[in-house]
mmCIF file of C-alpha atoms in Angstrom:
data_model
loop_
_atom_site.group_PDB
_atom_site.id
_atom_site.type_symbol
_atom_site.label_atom_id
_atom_site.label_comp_id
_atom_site.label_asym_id
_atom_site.label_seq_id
_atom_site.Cartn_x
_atom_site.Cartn_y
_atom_site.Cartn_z
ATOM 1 C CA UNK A 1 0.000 0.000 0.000
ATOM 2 C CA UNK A 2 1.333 3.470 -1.062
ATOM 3 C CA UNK A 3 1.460 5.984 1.462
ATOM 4 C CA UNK A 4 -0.081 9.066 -0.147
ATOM 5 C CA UNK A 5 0.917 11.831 2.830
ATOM 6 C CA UNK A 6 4.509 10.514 2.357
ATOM 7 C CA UNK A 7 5.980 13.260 0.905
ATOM 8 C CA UNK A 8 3.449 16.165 2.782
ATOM 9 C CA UNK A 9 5.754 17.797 5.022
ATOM 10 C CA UNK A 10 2.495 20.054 6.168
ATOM 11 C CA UNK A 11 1.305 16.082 7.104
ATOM 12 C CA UNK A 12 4.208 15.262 9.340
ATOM 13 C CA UNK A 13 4.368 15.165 13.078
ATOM 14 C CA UNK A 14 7.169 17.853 13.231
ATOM 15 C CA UNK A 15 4.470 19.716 11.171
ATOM 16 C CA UNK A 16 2.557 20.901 14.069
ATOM 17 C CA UNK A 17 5.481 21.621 16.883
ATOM 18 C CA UNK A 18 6.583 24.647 18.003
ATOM 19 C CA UNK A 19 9.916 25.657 17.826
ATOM 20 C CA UNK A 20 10.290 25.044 21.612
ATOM 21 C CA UNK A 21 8.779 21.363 20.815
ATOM 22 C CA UNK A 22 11.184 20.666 18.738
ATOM 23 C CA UNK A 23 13.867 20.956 21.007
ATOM 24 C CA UNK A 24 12.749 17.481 22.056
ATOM 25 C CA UNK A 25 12.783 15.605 18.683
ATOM 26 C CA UNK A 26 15.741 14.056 19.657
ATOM 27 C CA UNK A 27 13.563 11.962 22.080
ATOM 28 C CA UNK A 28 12.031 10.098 19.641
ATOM 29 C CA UNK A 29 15.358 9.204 17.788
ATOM 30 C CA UNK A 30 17.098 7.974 21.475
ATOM 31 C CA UNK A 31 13.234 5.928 21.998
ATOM 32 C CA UNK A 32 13.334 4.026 18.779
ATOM 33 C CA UNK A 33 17.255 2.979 19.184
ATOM 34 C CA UNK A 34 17.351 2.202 22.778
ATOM 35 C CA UNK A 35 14.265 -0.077 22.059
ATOM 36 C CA UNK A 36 16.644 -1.268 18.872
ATOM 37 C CA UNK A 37 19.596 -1.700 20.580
ATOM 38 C CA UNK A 38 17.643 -3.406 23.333
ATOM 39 C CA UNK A 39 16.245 -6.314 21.371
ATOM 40 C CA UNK A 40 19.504 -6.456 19.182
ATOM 41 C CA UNK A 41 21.529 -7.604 22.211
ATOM 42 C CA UNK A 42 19.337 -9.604 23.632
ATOM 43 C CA UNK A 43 19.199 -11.781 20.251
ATOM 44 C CA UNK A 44 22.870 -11.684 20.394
ATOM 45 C CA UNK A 45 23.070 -12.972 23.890
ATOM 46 C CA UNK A 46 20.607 -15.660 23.220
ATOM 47 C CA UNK A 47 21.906 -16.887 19.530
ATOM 48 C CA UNK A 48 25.416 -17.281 22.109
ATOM 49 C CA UNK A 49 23.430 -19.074 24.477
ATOM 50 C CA UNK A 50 21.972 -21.092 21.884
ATOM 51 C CA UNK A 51 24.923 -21.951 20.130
ATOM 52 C CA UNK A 52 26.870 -23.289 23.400
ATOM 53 C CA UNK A 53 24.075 -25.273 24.271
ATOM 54 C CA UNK A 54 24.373 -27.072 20.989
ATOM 55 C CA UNK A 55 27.964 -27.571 21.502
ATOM 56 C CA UNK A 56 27.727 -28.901 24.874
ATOM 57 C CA UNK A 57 25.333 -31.327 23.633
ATOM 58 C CA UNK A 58 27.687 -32.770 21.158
ATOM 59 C CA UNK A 59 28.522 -36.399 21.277
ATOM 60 C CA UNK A 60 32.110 -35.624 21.275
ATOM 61 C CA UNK A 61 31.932 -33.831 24.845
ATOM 62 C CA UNK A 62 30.652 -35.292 28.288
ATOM 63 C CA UNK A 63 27.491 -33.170 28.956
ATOM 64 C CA UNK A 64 27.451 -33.762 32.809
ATOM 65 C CA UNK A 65 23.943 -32.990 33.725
ATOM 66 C CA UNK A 66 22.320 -31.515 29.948
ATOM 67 C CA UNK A 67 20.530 -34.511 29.246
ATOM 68 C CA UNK A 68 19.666 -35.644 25.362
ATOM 69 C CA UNK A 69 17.489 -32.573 23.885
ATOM 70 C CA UNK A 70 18.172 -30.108 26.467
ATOM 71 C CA UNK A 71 20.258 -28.221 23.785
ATOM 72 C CA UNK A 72 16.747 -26.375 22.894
ATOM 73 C CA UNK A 73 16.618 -23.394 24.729
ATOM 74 C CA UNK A 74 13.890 -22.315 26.324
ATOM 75 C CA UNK A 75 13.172 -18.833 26.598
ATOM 76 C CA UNK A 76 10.355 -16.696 28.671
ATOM 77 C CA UNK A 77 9.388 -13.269 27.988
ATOM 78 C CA UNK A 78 7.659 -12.194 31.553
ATOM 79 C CA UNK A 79 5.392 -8.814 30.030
ATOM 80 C CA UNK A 80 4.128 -8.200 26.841
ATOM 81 C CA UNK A 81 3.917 -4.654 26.437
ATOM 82 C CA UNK A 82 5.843 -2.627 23.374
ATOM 83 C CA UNK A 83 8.883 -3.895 24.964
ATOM 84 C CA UNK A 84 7.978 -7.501 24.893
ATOM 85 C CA UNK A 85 6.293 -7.140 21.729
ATOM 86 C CA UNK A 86 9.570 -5.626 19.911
ATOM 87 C CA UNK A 87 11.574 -8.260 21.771
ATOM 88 C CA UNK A 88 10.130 -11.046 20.775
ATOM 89 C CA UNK A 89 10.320 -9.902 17.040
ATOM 90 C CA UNK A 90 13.725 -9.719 17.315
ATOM 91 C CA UNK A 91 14.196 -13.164 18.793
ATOM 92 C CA UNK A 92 11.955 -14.844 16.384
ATOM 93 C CA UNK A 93 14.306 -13.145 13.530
ATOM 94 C CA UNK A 94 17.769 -13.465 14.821
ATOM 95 C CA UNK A 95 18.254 -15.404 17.879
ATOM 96 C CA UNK A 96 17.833 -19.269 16.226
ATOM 97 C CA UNK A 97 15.565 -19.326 18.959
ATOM 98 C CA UNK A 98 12.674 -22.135 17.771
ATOM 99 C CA UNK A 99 8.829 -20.917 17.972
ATOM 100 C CA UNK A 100 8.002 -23.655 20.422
ATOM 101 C CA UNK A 101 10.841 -23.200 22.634
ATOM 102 C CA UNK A 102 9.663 -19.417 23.360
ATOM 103 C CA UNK A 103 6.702 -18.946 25.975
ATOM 104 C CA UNK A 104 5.140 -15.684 27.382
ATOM 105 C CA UNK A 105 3.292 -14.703 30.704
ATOM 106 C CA UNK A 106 1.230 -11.627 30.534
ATOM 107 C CA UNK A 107 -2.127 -10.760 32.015
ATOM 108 C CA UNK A 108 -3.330 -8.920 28.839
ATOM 109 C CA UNK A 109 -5.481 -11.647 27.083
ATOM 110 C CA UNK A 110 -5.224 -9.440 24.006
ATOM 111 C CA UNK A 111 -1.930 -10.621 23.690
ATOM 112 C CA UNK A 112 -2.351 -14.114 23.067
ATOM 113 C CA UNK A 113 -4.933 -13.015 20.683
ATOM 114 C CA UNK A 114 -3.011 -11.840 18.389
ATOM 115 C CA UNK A 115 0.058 -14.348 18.821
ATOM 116 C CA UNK A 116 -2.789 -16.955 17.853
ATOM 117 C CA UNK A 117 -4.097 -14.578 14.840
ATOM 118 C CA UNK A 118 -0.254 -14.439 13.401
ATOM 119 C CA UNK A 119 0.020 -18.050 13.205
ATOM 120 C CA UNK A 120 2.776 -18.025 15.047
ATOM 121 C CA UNK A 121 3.454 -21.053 17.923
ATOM 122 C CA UNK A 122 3.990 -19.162 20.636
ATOM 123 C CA UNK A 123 2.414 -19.998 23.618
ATOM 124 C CA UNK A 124 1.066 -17.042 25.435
ATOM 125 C CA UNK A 125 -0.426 -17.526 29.279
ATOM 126 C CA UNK A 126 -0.227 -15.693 32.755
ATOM 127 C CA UNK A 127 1.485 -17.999 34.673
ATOM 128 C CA UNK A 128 4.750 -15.940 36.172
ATOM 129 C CA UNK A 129 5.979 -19.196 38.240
ATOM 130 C CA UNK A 130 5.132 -21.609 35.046
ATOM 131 C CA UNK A 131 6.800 -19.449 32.821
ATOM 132 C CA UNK A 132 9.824 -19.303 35.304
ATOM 133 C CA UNK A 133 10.262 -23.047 36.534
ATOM 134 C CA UNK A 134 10.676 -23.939 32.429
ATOM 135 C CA UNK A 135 12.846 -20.733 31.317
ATOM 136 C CA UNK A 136 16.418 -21.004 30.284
ATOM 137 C CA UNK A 137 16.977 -17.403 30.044
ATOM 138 C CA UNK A 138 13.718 -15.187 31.155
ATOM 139 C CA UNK A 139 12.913 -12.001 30.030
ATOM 140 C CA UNK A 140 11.747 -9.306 32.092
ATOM 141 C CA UNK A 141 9.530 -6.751 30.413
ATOM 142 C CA UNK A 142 7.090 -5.882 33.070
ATOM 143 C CA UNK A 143 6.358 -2.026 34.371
ATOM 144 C CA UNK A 144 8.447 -0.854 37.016
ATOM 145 C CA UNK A 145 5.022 -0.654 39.033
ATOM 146 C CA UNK A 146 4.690 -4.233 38.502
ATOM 147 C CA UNK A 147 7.842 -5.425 39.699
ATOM 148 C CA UNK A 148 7.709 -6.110 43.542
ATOM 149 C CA UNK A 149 4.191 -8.155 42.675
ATOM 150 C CA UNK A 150 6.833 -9.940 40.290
ATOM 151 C CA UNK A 151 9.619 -10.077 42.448
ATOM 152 C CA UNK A 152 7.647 -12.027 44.799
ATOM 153 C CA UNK A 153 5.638 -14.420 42.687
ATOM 154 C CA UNK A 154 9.161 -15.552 41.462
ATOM 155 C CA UNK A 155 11.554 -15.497 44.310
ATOM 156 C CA UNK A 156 12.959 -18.605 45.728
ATOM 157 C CA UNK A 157 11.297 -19.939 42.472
ATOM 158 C CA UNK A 158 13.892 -19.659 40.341
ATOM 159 C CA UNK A 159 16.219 -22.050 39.624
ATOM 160 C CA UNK A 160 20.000 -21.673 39.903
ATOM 161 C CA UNK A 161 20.697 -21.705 36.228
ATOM 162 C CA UNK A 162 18.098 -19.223 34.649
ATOM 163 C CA UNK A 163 19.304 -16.768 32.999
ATOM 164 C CA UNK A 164 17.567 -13.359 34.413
ATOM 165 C CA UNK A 165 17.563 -10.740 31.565
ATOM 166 C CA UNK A 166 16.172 -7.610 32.966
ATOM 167 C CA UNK A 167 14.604 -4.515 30.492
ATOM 168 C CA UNK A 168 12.940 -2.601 33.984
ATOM 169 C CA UNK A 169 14.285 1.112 33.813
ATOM 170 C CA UNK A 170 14.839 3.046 37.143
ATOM 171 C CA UNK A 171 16.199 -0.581 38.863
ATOM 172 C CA UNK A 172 19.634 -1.323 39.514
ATOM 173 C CA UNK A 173 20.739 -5.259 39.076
ATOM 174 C CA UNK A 174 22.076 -4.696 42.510
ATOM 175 C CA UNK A 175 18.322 -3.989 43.953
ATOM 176 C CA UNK A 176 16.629 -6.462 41.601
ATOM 177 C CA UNK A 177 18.884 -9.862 42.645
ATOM 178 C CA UNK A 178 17.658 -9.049 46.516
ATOM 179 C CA UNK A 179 14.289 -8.797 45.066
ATOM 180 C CA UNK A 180 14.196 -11.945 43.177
ATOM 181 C CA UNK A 181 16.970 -13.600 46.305
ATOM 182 C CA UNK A 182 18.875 -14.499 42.645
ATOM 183 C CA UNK A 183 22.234 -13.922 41.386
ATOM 184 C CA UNK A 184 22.592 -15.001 37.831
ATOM 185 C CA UNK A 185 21.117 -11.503 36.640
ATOM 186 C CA UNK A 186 22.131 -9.824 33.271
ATOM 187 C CA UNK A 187 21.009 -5.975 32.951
ATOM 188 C CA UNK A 188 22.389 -3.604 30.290
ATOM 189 C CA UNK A 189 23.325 -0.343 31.572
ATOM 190 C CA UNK A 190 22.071 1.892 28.322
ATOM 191 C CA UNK A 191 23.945 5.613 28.662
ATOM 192 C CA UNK A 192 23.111 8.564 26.571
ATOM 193 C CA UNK A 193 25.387 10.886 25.214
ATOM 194 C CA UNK A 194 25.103 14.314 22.951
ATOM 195 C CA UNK A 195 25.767 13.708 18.888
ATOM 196 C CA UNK A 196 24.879 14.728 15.317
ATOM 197 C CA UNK A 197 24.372 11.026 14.409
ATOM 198 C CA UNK A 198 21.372 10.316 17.134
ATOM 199 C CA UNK A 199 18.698 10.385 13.497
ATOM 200 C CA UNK A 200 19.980 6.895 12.725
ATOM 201 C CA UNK A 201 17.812 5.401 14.988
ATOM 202 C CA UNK A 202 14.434 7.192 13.136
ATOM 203 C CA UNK A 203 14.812 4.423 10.469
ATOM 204 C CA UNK A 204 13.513 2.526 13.121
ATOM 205 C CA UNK A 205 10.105 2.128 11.981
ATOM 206 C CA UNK A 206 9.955 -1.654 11.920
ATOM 207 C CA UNK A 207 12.114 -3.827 13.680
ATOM 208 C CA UNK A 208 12.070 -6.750 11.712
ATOM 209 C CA UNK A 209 13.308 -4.565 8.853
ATOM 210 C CA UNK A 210 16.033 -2.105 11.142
ATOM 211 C CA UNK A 211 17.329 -5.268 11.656
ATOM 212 C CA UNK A 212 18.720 -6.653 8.521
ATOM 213 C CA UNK A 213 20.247 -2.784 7.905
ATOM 214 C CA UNK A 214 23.969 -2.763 7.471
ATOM 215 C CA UNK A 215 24.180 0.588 8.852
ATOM 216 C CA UNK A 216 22.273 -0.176 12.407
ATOM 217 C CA UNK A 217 23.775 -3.349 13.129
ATOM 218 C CA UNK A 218 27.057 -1.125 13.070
ATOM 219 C CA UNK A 219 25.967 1.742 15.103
ATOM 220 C CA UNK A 220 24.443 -0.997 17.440
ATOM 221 C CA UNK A 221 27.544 -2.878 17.884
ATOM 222 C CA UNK A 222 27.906 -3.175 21.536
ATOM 223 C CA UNK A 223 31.821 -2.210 21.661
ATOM 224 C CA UNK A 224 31.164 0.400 19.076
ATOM 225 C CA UNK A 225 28.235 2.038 19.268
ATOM 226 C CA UNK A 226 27.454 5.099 17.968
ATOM 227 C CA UNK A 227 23.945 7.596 17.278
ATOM 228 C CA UNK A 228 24.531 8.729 20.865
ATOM 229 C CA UNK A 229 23.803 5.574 22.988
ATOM 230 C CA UNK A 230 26.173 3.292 24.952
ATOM 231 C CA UNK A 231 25.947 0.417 26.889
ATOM 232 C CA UNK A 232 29.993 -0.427 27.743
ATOM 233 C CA UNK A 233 32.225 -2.894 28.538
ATOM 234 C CA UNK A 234 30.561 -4.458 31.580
ATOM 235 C CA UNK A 235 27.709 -5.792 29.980
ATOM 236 C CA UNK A 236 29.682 -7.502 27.192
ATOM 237 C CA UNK A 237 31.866 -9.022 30.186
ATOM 238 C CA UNK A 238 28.406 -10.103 31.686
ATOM 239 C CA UNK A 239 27.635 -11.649 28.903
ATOM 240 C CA UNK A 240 30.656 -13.915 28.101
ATOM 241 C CA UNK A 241 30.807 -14.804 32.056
ATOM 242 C CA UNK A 242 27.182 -16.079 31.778
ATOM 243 C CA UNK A 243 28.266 -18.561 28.932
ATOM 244 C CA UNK A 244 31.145 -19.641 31.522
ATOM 245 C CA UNK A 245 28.537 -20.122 34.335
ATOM 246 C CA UNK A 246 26.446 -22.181 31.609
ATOM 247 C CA UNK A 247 29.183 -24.463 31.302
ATOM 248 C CA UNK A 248 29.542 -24.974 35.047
ATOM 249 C CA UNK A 249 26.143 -25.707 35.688
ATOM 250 C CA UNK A 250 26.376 -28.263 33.157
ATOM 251 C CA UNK A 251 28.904 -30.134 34.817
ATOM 252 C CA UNK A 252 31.239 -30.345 32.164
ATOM 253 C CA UNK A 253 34.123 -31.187 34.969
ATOM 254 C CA UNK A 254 37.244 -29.183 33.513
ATOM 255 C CA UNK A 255 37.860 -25.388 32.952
ATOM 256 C CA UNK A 256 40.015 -26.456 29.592
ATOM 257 C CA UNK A 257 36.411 -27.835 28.447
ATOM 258 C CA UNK A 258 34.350 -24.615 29.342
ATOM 259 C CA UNK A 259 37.050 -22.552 27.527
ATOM 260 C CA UNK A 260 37.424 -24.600 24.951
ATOM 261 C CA UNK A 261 33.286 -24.453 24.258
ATOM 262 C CA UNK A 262 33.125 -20.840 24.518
ATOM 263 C CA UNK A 263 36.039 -20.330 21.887
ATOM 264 C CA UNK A 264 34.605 -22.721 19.576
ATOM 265 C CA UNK A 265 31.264 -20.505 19.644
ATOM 266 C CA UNK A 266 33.283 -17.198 19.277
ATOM 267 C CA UNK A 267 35.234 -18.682 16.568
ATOM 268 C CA UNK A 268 31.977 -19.674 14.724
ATOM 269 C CA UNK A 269 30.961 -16.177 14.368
ATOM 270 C CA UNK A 270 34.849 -14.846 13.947
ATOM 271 C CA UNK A 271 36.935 -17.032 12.574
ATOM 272 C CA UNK A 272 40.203 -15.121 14.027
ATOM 273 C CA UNK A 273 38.779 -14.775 17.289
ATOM 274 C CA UNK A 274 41.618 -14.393 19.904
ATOM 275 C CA UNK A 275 41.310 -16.881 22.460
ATOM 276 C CA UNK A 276 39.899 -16.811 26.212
ATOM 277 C CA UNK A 277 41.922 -18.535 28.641
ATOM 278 C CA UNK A 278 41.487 -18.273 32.640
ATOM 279 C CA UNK A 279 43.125 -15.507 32.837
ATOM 280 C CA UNK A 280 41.177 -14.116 31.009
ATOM 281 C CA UNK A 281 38.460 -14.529 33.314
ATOM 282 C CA UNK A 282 39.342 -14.827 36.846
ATOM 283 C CA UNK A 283 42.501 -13.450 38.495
ATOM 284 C CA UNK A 284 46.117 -14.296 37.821
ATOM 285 C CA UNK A 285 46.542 -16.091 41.423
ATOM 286 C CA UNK A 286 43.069 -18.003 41.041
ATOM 287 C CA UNK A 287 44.307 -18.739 37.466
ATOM 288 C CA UNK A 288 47.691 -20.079 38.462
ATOM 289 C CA UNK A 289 45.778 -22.274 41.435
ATOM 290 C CA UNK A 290 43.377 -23.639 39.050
ATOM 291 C CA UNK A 291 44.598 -27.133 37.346
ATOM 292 C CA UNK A 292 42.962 -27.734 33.795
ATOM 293 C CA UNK A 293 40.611 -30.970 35.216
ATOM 294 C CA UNK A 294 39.247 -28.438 37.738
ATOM 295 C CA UNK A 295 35.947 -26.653 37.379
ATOM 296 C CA UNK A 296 35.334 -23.009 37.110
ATOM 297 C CA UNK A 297 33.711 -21.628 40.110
ATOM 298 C CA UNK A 298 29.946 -19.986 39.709
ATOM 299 C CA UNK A 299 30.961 -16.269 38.912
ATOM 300 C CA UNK A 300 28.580 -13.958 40.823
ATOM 301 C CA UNK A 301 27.365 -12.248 37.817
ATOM 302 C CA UNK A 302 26.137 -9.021 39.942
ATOM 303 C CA UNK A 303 29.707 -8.254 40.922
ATOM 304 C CA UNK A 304 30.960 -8.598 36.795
ATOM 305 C CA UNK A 305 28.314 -5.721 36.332
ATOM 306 C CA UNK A 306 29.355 -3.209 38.972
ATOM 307 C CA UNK A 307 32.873 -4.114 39.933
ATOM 308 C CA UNK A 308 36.636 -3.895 38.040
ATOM 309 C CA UNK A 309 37.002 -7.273 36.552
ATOM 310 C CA UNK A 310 39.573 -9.448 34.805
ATOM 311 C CA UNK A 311 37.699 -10.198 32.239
ATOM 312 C CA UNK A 312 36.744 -6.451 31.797
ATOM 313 C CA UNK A 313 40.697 -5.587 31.738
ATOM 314 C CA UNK A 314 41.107 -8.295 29.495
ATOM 315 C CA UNK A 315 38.476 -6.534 26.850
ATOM 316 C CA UNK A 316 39.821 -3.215 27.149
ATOM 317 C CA UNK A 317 42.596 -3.943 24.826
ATOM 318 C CA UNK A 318 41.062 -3.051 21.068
ATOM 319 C CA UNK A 319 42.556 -6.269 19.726
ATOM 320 C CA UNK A 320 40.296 -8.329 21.630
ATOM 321 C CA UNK A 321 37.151 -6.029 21.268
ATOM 322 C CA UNK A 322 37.288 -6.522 17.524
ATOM 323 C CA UNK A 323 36.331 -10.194 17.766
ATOM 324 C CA UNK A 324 33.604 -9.334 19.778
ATOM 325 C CA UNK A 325 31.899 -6.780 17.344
ATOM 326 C CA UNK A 326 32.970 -9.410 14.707
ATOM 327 C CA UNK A 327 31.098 -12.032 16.049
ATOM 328 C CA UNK A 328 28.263 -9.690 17.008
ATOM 329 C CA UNK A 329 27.947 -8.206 12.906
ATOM 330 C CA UNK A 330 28.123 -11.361 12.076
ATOM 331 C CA UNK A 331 25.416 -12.900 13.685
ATOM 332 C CA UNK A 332 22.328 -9.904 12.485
ATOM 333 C CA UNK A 333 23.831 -9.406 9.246
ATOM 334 C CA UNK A 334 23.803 -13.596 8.505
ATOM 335 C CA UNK A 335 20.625 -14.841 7.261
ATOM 336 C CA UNK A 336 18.948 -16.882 9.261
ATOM 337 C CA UNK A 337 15.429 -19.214 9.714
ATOM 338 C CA UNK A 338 12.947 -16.695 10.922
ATOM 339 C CA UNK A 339 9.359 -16.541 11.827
ATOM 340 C CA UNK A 340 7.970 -13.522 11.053
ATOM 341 C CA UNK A 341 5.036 -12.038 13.245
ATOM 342 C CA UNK A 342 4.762 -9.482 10.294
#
């Protein structure tokens, strides 16, 4: 359908602002790419997730405790606002993330609606524990007013091993893991900062489409992002000590095993990947205590978000960011099996 207004400037919304108004413009450019950037990483974090999974479950590796099929991750999206919405358009695009293995918990009935008019098999029920008890990794996209309610359907519910990926503005991870009594919390820090390239993000229209363009995967880049938004080191850190706790809770019985994993999935998406060794992650006397048949410990993930950090000196060097933003280009610019809400 041909949009006739298109081209009618005396149409637009900036039409109809006054000069003052339009002071604020740059509102609607920081919206649209924080809720771009947002659902970007989060498909990047889970198409990582994925991808280990799938390596620990191959033949060639003792899987511990990830029994035969467990590879399949699961993945809840708690809330299904505009955040939710976006979110889960991004996962069903670019996360490898199957239909069937994504399930969502809101109380708006309206919502399963329309998952069930897109054809789409995603289950869609309000069931906060249900959705928790079977989640992998578990979004939260809930209203800040909503969140103690939350907090306390799913505390002491929670299992060890989920993955908590918070979106909840105005709430520190530090504040949310006493809410939930939970430490294996991920929660990106987004910072904003003054620039003449913040109208990148207005492209955003439609997510599905902002996502296959060259030129916001590369202002989205975690380690290199432009169009005034930031979210820093510490979250990639998070991220990559999250795939090392997924390896210890899978039993895998040697650090040289976990490594090993996690550079295999690195390499897949960068080829020239430098590698991570335990130095790389904990500190040099831990490292030189730590025999290769020994397990990692379980990194408190809170403490890689707010505190100095090997792993977070170890990134600081450019060398070793570029295989990062490598791997994460790589991943939204390949095509992939999708299943379109649109």
């Amino acid at each position: 359908m041909v949009d006739v207004a298109a081209d009618l400037s005396s149409l637009s919304f900036e039409a109809e602002l006054t000069e003052d108004e339009k002071e604020f413009l740059y509102l609607r450019a920081s919206s649209a790419g924080l809720t771009f950037c947002g659902c970007a990483h989060a498909a990047f974090l889970c198409r990582l997730v994925h991808s280990l999974r799938c390596t620990i479950k191959c033949p060639s590796v003792d899987r511990g405790s990830l029994a035969s099929g467990d590879s399949d991750m699961c993945v809840g999206i708690l809330g299904m606002g505009h955040m939710g919405k976006q979110l889960l358009l991004a996962l069903l695009e670019k996360s490898g993330v199957k239909p069937s293995h994504i399930k969502i918990s809101s109380q708006r009935s309206a919502s399963a609606v329309e998952l069930i008019e897109t054809g789409v098999e995603v289950e869609c029920f309000f069931d906060n524990l249900r959705l928790a008890a079977w989640a992998d990794v578990l979004f939260l996209c809930c209203l800040p007013s909503h969140l103690h309610k939350v907090c306390a359907d799913l505390r002491s519910h929670l299992c060890k091993r989920c993955l908590v990926y918070s979106f909840i503005s105005g709430v520190p991870v530090t504040r949310l893991a006493q809410l939930l009594g939970h430490d294996f919390i991920l929660k990106p820090q987004y910072d904003f900062v003054s620039c003449d390239t913040a109208d990148v993000w207005l492209s955003c229209t439609h997510l599905t489409t902002a996502l296959t363009d060259p030129l916001l995967t590369e202002a989205s880049c975690p380690l290199t992002m432009t169009g005034g938004i930031s979210v820093g080191l510490n979250w990639v850190s998070a991220v990559l000590y999250s795939l090392l706790n997924i390896c210890t809770s899978a039993s895998l019985g040697s650090s040289d095993c976990s490594l090993s994993l996690i550079n295999n999935v690195l390499k897949e998406k960068c080829p020239h990947a430098v590698e991570l060794d335990a130095h790389s992650f904990i500190s040099a006397s831990h490292a030189s205590c730590l025999h290769t048949d020994d397990p990692f410990l379980w990194i408190y993930l809170i403490d890689a978000q707010t505190e100095e950090t090997p792993l977070l000196c170890f990134l600081s060097s450019s060398k070793h960011m570029q295989h990062i933003s490598a791997a994460y280009k790589s991943l939204l610019c390949k095509p992939s099996d999708s299943y379109s809400l649109m």
